[in-house]
Amino acid sequence: MGLFGLFSKAKKESLDQGLAKTKESVFQKLSRAVVGKSKVDDEVLDNLEEVLITSDVGVDTTLKIIRRIEERVDRDKYLGVSELNRILKEEIAALLEENNTVDVSDFELPQSNEPYVIMVVGVNGVGKTTTIGKLAYNFKKAGKKVILGAADTFRAAAIDQLEVWAKRVDVPIVRQDMGSDPASVAFDTLKSAKAQGADVVIIDTAGRLHNKINLMNELSKIKKVMQKVVPGAPDEVLLVLDGSTGQNAFEQAKQFTLATEVTALALTKLDGTAKGGVVIGISDQFKIPVKYIGIGEKMEDLQIFNRVEFVDSLFS
């Protein structure tokens, strides 16, 4: 059945639509890069380098991709420019695989007697709460029992927004008043999840990057307190980044990976931007798998990232 079989036609169409702006931009630049050329030579590779860098893939990752293509040119002696798209697809998919990006087909969870705990981090404004809401919707749709924890207690708006999503998706939420201890919210959420036999717990946290020491202390305290209830929690630390900010998303990833261990990435708002290449660069630079991508407003538009499909949507 292969990876394509796992990925429904409707999902692939949404992905194609969501990445249309990036694809169009990359496609135009690629056409210009090979104009008047029949084979891949140094000039084509120089042009390709520029195409990838200006598509927000990032300099280091671009150089890796170019190196891989140079090796293929050396090996195959003659590479026609008509084959460039296919080779780009293969090499970028292989590069993403090296960053532990494993293609899972759906909102599945490892078998466990304990709830699967996702701690969500990210600055305000990147679509963190929306991502949590959509995650809850998709896990619930997959037959999982979900509970949310509002541990971003610094902003009343954050607690209220999460509550709105909990009502929309119809899942329970554990919250306290603004200003209360985030770790105590996380503790209560996990206690409640165990009592209710929940499968998934999603904890929202405050994204105040300007004070990194505070952030580090707070996140490690939340982790310690959660481990009293569920040993080994959290199972996943999910960093949410706004894909439409391109290089800015790189900077945020850098800051958050210094503040806490991040195990998975969600890149949002890819539908409104030509900067979709950022997905490739961030995953490669930080060696953290991209797990979810946001490609539209609808609940289903938060997709499980599938590297083969993603690259196929960009370069075909």
PDB file of N, CA and C in Angstrom, residues 18-19 21-23 25-26 29 54-57 242-250 267-282 310 314:
ATOM      1  N   GLY A  18      -2.942  24.025   0.400  1.00  0.00           N
ATOM      2  CA  GLY A  18      -2.292  24.753   1.490  1.00  0.00           C
ATOM      3  C   GLY A  18      -0.884  25.204   1.139  1.00  0.00           C
ATOM      4  N   LEU A  19      -0.223  24.430   0.286  1.00  0.00           N
ATOM      5  CA  LEU A  19       1.162  24.762  -0.067  1.00  0.00           C
ATOM      6  C   LEU A  19       1.255  25.460  -1.428  1.00  0.00           C
ATOM      7  N   LYS A  21       0.961  28.494  -2.536  1.00  0.00           N
ATOM      8  CA  LYS A  21       1.764  29.724  -2.664  1.00  0.00           C
ATOM      9  C   LYS A  21       3.254  29.415  -2.680  1.00  0.00           C
ATOM     10  N   THR A  22       3.670  28.529  -1.785  1.00  0.00           N
ATOM     11  CA  THR A  22       5.091  28.157  -1.744  1.00  0.00           C
ATOM     12  C   THR A  22       5.465  27.460  -3.043  1.00  0.00           C
ATOM     13  N   LYS A  23       4.615  26.530  -3.467  1.00  0.00           N
ATOM     14  CA  LYS A  23       4.913  25.750  -4.657  1.00  0.00           C
ATOM     15  C   LYS A  23       5.061  26.664  -5.875  1.00  0.00           C
ATOM     16  N   SER A  25       5.808  29.792  -5.998  1.00  0.00           N
ATOM     17  CA  SER A  25       7.018  30.595  -5.880  1.00  0.00           C
ATOM     18  C   SER A  25       8.261  29.752  -6.212  1.00  0.00           C
ATOM     19  N   VAL A  26       8.344  28.546  -5.643  1.00  0.00           N
ATOM     20  CA  VAL A  26       9.490  27.664  -5.883  1.00  0.00           C
ATOM     21  C   VAL A  26       9.547  27.267  -7.357  1.00  0.00           C
ATOM     22  N   LYS A  29      10.767  30.061  -9.619  1.00  0.00           N
ATOM     23  CA  LYS A  29      12.216  30.252  -9.458  1.00  0.00           C
ATOM     24  C   LYS A  29      12.998  29.098 -10.097  1.00  0.00           C
ATOM     25  N   THR A  54      16.212  31.457  -1.005  1.00  0.00           N
ATOM     26  CA  THR A  54      15.146  32.480  -1.030  1.00  0.00           C
ATOM     27  C   THR A  54      13.769  31.868  -0.764  1.00  0.00           C
ATOM     28  N   SER A  55      13.705  30.542  -0.667  1.00  0.00           N
ATOM     29  CA  SER A  55      12.432  29.891  -0.303  1.00  0.00           C
ATOM     30  C   SER A  55      12.415  29.514   1.177  1.00  0.00           C
ATOM     31  N   ASP A  56      13.317  30.145   1.941  1.00  0.00           N
ATOM     32  CA  ASP A  56      13.370  29.967   3.398  1.00  0.00           C
ATOM     33  C   ASP A  56      13.777  28.578   3.860  1.00  0.00           C
ATOM     34  N   VAL A  57      14.501  27.864   3.000  1.00  0.00           N
ATOM     35  CA  VAL A  57      15.012  26.556   3.426  1.00  0.00           C
ATOM     36  C   VAL A  57      16.175  26.753   4.403  1.00  0.00           C
ATOM     37  N   ASP A 242       5.082  29.646  13.843  1.00  0.00           N
ATOM     38  CA  ASP A 242       4.316  30.221  12.739  1.00  0.00           C
ATOM     39  C   ASP A 242       5.177  30.156  11.481  1.00  0.00           C
ATOM     40  N   GLY A 243       4.814  29.257  10.574  1.00  0.00           N
ATOM     41  CA  GLY A 243       5.607  29.042   9.359  1.00  0.00           C
ATOM     42  C   GLY A 243       5.700  30.275   8.479  1.00  0.00           C
ATOM     43  N   SER A 244       4.710  31.153   8.578  1.00  0.00           N
ATOM     44  CA  SER A 244       4.696  32.318   7.685  1.00  0.00           C
ATOM     45  C   SER A 244       5.740  33.360   8.085  1.00  0.00           C
ATOM     46  N   THR A 245       6.392  33.158   9.247  1.00  0.00           N
ATOM     47  CA  THR A 245       7.413  34.133   9.661  1.00  0.00           C
ATOM     48  C   THR A 245       8.807  33.750   9.159  1.00  0.00           C
ATOM     49  N   GLY A 246       8.909  32.630   8.457  1.00  0.00           N
ATOM     50  CA  GLY A 246      10.194  32.276   7.837  1.00  0.00           C
ATOM     51  C   GLY A 246      11.343  32.225   8.821  1.00  0.00           C
ATOM     52  N   GLN A 247      12.315  33.106   8.608  1.00  0.00           N
ATOM     53  CA  GLN A 247      13.545  33.077   9.421  1.00  0.00           C
ATOM     54  C   GLN A 247      13.287  33.337  10.905  1.00  0.00           C
ATOM     55  N   ASN A 248      12.244  34.089  11.196  1.00  0.00           N
ATOM     56  CA  ASN A 248      11.884  34.373  12.582  1.00  0.00           C
ATOM     57  C   ASN A 248      11.540  33.078  13.327  1.00  0.00           C
ATOM     58  N   ALA A 249      10.924  32.149  12.608  1.00  0.00           N
ATOM     59  CA  ALA A 249      10.574  30.857  13.202  1.00  0.00           C
ATOM     60  C   ALA A 249      11.851  30.091  13.595  1.00  0.00           C
ATOM     61  N   PHE A 250      12.910  30.233  12.768  1.00  0.00           N
ATOM     62  CA  PHE A 250      14.204  29.615  13.096  1.00  0.00           C
ATOM     63  C   PHE A 250      14.705  30.140  14.435  1.00  0.00           C
ATOM     64  N   LEU A 267       4.218  23.312  12.628  1.00  0.00           N
ATOM     65  CA  LEU A 267       4.365  24.560  11.867  1.00  0.00           C
ATOM     66  C   LEU A 267       3.007  24.970  11.331  1.00  0.00           C
ATOM     67  N   THR A 268       2.572  26.169  11.752  1.00  0.00           N
ATOM     68  CA  THR A 268       1.221  26.629  11.418  1.00  0.00           C
ATOM     69  C   THR A 268       1.251  27.685  10.310  1.00  0.00           C
ATOM     70  N   LYS A 269       0.076  28.032   9.829  1.00  0.00           N
ATOM     71  CA  LYS A 269      -0.136  29.164   8.900  1.00  0.00           C
ATOM     72  C   LYS A 269       0.663  29.030   7.606  1.00  0.00           C
ATOM     73  N   LEU A 270       0.841  27.797   7.142  1.00  0.00           N
ATOM     74  CA  LEU A 270       1.609  27.593   5.910  1.00  0.00           C
ATOM     75  C   LEU A 270       0.790  27.938   4.668  1.00  0.00           C
ATOM     76  N   ASP A 271      -0.540  28.003   4.838  1.00  0.00           N
ATOM     77  CA  ASP A 271      -1.400  28.249   3.679  1.00  0.00           C
ATOM     78  C   ASP A 271      -1.327  29.691   3.170  1.00  0.00           C
ATOM     79  N   GLY A 272      -0.960  30.619   4.051  1.00  0.00           N
ATOM     80  CA  GLY A 272      -1.002  32.027   3.633  1.00  0.00           C
ATOM     81  C   GLY A 272       0.343  32.559   3.197  1.00  0.00           C
ATOM     82  N   THR A 273       1.303  31.663   2.928  1.00  0.00           N
ATOM     83  CA  THR A 273       2.675  32.131   2.764  1.00  0.00           C
ATOM     84  C   THR A 273       3.404  31.375   1.659  1.00  0.00           C
ATOM     85  N   ALA A 274       4.466  31.992   1.149  1.00  0.00           N
ATOM     86  CA  ALA A 274       5.333  31.303   0.177  1.00  0.00           C
ATOM     87  C   ALA A 274       6.569  30.758   0.887  1.00  0.00           C
ATOM     88  N   LYS A 275       6.545  30.763   2.232  1.00  0.00           N
ATOM     89  CA  LYS A 275       7.734  30.390   3.010  1.00  0.00           C
ATOM     90  C   LYS A 275       7.696  28.943   3.506  1.00  0.00           C
ATOM     91  N   GLY A 276       6.947  28.094   2.818  1.00  0.00           N
ATOM     92  CA  GLY A 276       6.813  26.696   3.266  1.00  0.00           C
ATOM     93  C   GLY A 276       8.118  25.937   3.347  1.00  0.00           C
ATOM     94  N   GLY A 277       9.153  26.435   2.663  1.00  0.00           N
ATOM     95  CA  GLY A 277      10.467  25.798   2.701  1.00  0.00           C
ATOM     96  C   GLY A 277      11.051  25.763   4.100  1.00  0.00           C
ATOM     97  N   VAL A 278      10.517  26.621   4.968  1.00  0.00           N
ATOM     98  CA  VAL A 278      10.998  26.709   6.348  1.00  0.00           C
ATOM     99  C   VAL A 278      10.836  25.364   7.076  1.00  0.00           C
ATOM    100  N   VAL A 279       9.844  24.586   6.668  1.00  0.00           N
ATOM    101  CA  VAL A 279       9.596  23.271   7.274  1.00  0.00           C
ATOM    102  C   VAL A 279      10.832  22.375   7.100  1.00  0.00           C
ATOM    103  N   ILE A 280      11.415  22.409   5.903  1.00  0.00           N
ATOM    104  CA  ILE A 280      12.578  21.578   5.591  1.00  0.00           C
ATOM    105  C   ILE A 280      13.782  22.045   6.416  1.00  0.00           C
ATOM    106  N   GLY A 281      14.011  23.360   6.410  1.00  0.00           N
ATOM    107  CA  GLY A 281      15.173  23.931   7.090  1.00  0.00           C
ATOM    108  C   GLY A 281      15.141  23.728   8.587  1.00  0.00           C
ATOM    109  N   ILE A 282      13.996  24.001   9.205  1.00  0.00           N
ATOM    110  CA  ILE A 282      13.914  23.905  10.670  1.00  0.00           C
ATOM    111  C   ILE A 282      14.101  22.461  11.121  1.00  0.00           C
ATOM    112  N   PHE A 310       4.608  15.893   1.500  1.00  0.00           N
ATOM    113  CA  PHE A 310       4.938  17.318   1.576  1.00  0.00           C
ATOM    114  C   PHE A 310       5.859  17.698   0.418  1.00  0.00           C
ATOM    115  N   LEU A 314       5.324  20.064  -3.032  1.00  0.00           N
ATOM    116  CA  LEU A 314       6.156  21.228  -3.363  1.00  0.00           C
ATOM    117  C   LEU A 314       6.809  21.129  -4.739  1.00  0.00           C
TER     118      LEU A 314
END
